[in-house]
Tab-separated table of C-alpha atoms and ligand atoms in Angstrom:
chain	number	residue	atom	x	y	z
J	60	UNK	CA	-13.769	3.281	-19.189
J	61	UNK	CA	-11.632	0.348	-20.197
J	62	UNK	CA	-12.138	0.739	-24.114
J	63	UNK	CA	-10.273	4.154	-23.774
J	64	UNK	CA	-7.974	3.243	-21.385
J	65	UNK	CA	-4.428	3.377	-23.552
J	66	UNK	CA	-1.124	1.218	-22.750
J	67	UNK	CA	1.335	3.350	-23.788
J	68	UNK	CA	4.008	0.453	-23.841
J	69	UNK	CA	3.262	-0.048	-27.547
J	70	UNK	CA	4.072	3.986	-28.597
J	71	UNK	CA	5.264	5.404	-31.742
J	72	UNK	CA	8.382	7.407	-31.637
J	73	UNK	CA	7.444	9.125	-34.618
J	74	UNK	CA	4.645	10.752	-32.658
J	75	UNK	CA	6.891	11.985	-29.190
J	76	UNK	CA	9.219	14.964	-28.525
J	77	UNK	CA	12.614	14.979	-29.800
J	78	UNK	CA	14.419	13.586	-26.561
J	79	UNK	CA	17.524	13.778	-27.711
J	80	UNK	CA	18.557	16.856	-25.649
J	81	UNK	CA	16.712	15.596	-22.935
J	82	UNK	CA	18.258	14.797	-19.419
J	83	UNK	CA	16.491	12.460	-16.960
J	84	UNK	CA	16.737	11.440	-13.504
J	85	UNK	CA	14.970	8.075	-12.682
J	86	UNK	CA	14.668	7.206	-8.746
J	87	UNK	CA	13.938	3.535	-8.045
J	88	UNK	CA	12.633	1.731	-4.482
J	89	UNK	CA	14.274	-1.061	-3.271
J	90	UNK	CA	11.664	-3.126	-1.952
J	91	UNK	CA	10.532	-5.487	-4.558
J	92	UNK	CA	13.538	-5.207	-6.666
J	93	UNK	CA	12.834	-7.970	-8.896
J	94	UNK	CA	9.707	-5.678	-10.405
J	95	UNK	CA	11.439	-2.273	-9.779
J	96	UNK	CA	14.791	-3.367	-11.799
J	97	UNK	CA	12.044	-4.541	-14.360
J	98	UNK	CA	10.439	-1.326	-14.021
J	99	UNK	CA	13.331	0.763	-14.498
J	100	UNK	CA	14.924	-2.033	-17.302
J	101	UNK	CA	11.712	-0.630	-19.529
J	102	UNK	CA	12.115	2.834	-18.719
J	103	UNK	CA	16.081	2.934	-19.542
J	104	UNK	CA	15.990	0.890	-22.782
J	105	UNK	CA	12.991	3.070	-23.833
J	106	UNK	CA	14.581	6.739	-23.288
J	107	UNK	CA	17.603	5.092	-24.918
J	108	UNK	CA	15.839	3.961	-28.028
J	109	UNK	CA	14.343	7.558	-28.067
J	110	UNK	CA	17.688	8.982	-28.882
J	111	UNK	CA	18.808	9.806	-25.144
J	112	UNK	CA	22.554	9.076	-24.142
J	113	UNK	CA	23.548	6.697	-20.927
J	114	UNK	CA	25.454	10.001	-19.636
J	115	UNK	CA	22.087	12.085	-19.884
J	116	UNK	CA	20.058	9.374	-17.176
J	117	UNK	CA	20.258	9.481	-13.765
J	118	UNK	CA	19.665	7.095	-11.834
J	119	UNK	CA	19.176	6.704	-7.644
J	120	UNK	CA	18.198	3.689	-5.498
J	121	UNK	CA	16.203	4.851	-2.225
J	122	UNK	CA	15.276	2.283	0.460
J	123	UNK	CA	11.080	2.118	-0.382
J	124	UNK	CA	8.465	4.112	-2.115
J	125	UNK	CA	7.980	5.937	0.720
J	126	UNK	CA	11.180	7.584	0.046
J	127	UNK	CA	10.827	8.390	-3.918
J	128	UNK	CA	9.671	12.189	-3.105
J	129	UNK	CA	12.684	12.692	-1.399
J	130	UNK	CA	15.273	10.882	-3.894
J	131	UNK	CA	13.341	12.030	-6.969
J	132	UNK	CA	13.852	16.392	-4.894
J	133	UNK	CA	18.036	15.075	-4.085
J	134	UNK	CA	18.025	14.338	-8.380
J	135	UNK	CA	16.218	17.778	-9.508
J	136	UNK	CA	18.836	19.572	-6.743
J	137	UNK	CA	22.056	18.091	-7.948
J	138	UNK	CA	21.481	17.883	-11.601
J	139	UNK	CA	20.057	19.657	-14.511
J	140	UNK	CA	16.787	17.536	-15.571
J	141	UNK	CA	14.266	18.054	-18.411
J	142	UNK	CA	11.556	15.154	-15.858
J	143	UNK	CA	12.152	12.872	-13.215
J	144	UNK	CA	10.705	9.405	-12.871
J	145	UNK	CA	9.993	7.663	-9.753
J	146	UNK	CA	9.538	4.372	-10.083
J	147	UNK	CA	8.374	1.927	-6.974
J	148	UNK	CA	5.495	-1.579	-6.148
J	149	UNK	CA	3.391	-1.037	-3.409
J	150	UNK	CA	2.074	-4.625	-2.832
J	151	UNK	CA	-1.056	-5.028	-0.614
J	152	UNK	CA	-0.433	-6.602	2.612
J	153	UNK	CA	-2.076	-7.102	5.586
J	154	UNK	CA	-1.457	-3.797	7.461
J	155	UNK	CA	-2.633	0.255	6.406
J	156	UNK	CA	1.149	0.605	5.200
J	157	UNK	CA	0.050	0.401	1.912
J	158	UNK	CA	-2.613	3.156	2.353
J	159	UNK	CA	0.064	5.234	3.756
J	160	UNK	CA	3.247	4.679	1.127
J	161	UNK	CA	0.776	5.068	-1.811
J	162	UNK	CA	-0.751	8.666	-0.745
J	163	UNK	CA	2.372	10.222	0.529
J	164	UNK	CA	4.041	9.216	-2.535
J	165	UNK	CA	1.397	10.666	-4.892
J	166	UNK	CA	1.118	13.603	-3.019
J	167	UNK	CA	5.003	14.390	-2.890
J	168	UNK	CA	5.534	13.785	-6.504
J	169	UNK	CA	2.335	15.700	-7.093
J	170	UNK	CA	3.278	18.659	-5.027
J	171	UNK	CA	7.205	18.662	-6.348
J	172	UNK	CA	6.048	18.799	-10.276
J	173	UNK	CA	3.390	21.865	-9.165
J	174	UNK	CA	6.174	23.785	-7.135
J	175	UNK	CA	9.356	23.462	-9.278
J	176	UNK	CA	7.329	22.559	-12.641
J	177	UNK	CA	9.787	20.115	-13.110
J	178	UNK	CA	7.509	16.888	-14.460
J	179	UNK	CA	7.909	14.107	-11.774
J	180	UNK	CA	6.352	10.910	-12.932
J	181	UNK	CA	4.426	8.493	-10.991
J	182	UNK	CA	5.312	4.885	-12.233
J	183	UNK	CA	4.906	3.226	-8.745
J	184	UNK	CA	2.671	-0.006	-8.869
J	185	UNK	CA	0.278	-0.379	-6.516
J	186	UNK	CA	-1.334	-3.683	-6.721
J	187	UNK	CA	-2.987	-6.150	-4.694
J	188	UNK	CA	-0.632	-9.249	-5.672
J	189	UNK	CA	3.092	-9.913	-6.549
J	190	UNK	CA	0.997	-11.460	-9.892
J	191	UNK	CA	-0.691	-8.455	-10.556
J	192	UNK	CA	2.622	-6.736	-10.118
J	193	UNK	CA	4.283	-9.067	-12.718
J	194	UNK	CA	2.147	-8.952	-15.274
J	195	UNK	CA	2.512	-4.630	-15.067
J	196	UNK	CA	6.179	-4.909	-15.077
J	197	UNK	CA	7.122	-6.989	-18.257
J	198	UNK	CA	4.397	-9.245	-18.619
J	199	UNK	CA	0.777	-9.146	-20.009
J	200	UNK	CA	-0.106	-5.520	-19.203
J	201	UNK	CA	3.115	-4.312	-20.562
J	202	UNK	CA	5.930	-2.593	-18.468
J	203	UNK	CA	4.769	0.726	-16.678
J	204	UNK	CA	8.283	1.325	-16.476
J	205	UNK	CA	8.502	1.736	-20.766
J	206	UNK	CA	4.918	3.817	-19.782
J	207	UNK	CA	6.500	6.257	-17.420
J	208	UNK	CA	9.233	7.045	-19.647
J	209	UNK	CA	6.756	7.919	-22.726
J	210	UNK	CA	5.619	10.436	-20.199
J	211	UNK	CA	8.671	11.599	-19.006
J	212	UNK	CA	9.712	12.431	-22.668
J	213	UNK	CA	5.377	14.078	-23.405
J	214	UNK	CA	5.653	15.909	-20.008
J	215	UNK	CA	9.577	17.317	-20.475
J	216	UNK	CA	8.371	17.787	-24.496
J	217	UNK	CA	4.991	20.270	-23.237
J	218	UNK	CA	7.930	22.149	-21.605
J	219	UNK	CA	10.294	22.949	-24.535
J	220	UNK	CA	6.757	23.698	-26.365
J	221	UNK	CA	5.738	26.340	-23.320
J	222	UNK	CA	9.122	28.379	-23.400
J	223	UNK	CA	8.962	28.188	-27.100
J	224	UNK	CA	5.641	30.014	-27.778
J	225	UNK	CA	6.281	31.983	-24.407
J	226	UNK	CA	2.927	30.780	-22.823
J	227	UNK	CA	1.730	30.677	-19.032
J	228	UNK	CA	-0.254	31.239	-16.606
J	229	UNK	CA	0.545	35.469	-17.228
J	230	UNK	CA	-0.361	34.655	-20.803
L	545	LIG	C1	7.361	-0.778	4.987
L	545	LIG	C2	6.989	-1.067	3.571
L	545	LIG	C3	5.977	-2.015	3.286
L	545	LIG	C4	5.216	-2.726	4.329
L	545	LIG	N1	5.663	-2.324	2.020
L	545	LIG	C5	6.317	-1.692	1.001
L	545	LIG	C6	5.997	-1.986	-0.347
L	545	LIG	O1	5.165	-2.842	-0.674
L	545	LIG	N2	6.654	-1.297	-1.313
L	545	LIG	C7	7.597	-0.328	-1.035
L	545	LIG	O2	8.146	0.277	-1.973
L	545	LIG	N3	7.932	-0.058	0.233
L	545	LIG	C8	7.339	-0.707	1.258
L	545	LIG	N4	7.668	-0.438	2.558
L	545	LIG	C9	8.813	0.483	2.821
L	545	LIG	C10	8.424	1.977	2.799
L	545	LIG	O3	8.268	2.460	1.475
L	545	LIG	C11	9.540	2.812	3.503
L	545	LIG	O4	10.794	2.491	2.908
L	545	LIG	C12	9.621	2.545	4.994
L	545	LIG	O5	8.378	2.753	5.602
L	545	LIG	C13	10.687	3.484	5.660
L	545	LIG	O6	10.302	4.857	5.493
């Protein structure tokens, strides 16, 4: 329903995780790099004004979305990360591609955060016009980017709370 629906580019630090400790990777496609670098613009600047250093980010280019699972495993292997965020735009076109790149994608990421329970973060666009992809990335519905970060700091926050108070799925 629309009226709940929340844009989390307007957030209050007050109310998120203390990310100061925090390390990130953030994996970014190359196709469509003008909204991508926007994308990950508004996710950097975001964990930074959360209190995270340049030296804890991460960052990795990969060709297309359709290779953000794969980038976003190569970050959690090589370095020690609190969430990963994978950041792509899937524009429409005229062929199933976009059918294809958008499911594998939120299947990999879905099936990396269950297996390592590592958060990975789904802040890939997937719109039916560069327009719609504009206005998502900077521009009248905020920057998904700044969104995906928020998340990166909740998810990587629910974390620190679970080893804290010892909770899981053994109880
Ligand atoms: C091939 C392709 C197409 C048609 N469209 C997009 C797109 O809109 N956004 C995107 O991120 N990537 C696209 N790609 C590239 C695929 O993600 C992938 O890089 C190639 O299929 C090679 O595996």
């Amino acid at each position: 329903m629309a009226s709940v629906q929340q844009n989390l580019s307007v957030f209050d630090k007050s109310q998120l995780p203390d990310a100061t400790k925090m390390h990130f990777g953030i994996a970014v496609a190359e196709w469509n790099s003008v909204i991508t670098g926007a994308l990950y613009q508004g996710a950097y600047d975001t964990l930074i004004s959360c209190g995270v250093s340049p030296d804890q980010i991460h960052k990795i280019d990969v060709p297309g979305s359709f290779e953000l699972t794969a980038g976003a495993k190569f970050l959690a292997s090589n370095y020690k990360l609190d969430a990963v965020i994978c950041l792509g735009c899937v524009i429409q076109g005229e062929t199933r591609h976009f059918d294809f790149i958008c499911q594998a994608v939120a299947n990999g990421l879905t099936n990396l955060s269950v297996m390592s329970g590592l958060p990975f973060i789904f802040g890939v666009l997937t719109t039916d016009t560069e327009e719609q992809a504009k206005e998502r990335s900077g521009g009248k519905h905020g920057n998904k980017g700044i969104e995906a970060a928020i998340t990166a700091i909740k998810m990587a926050g629910l974390k620190s709370q679970k080893t804290k108070n010892k909770i899981g799925f053994g109880g």
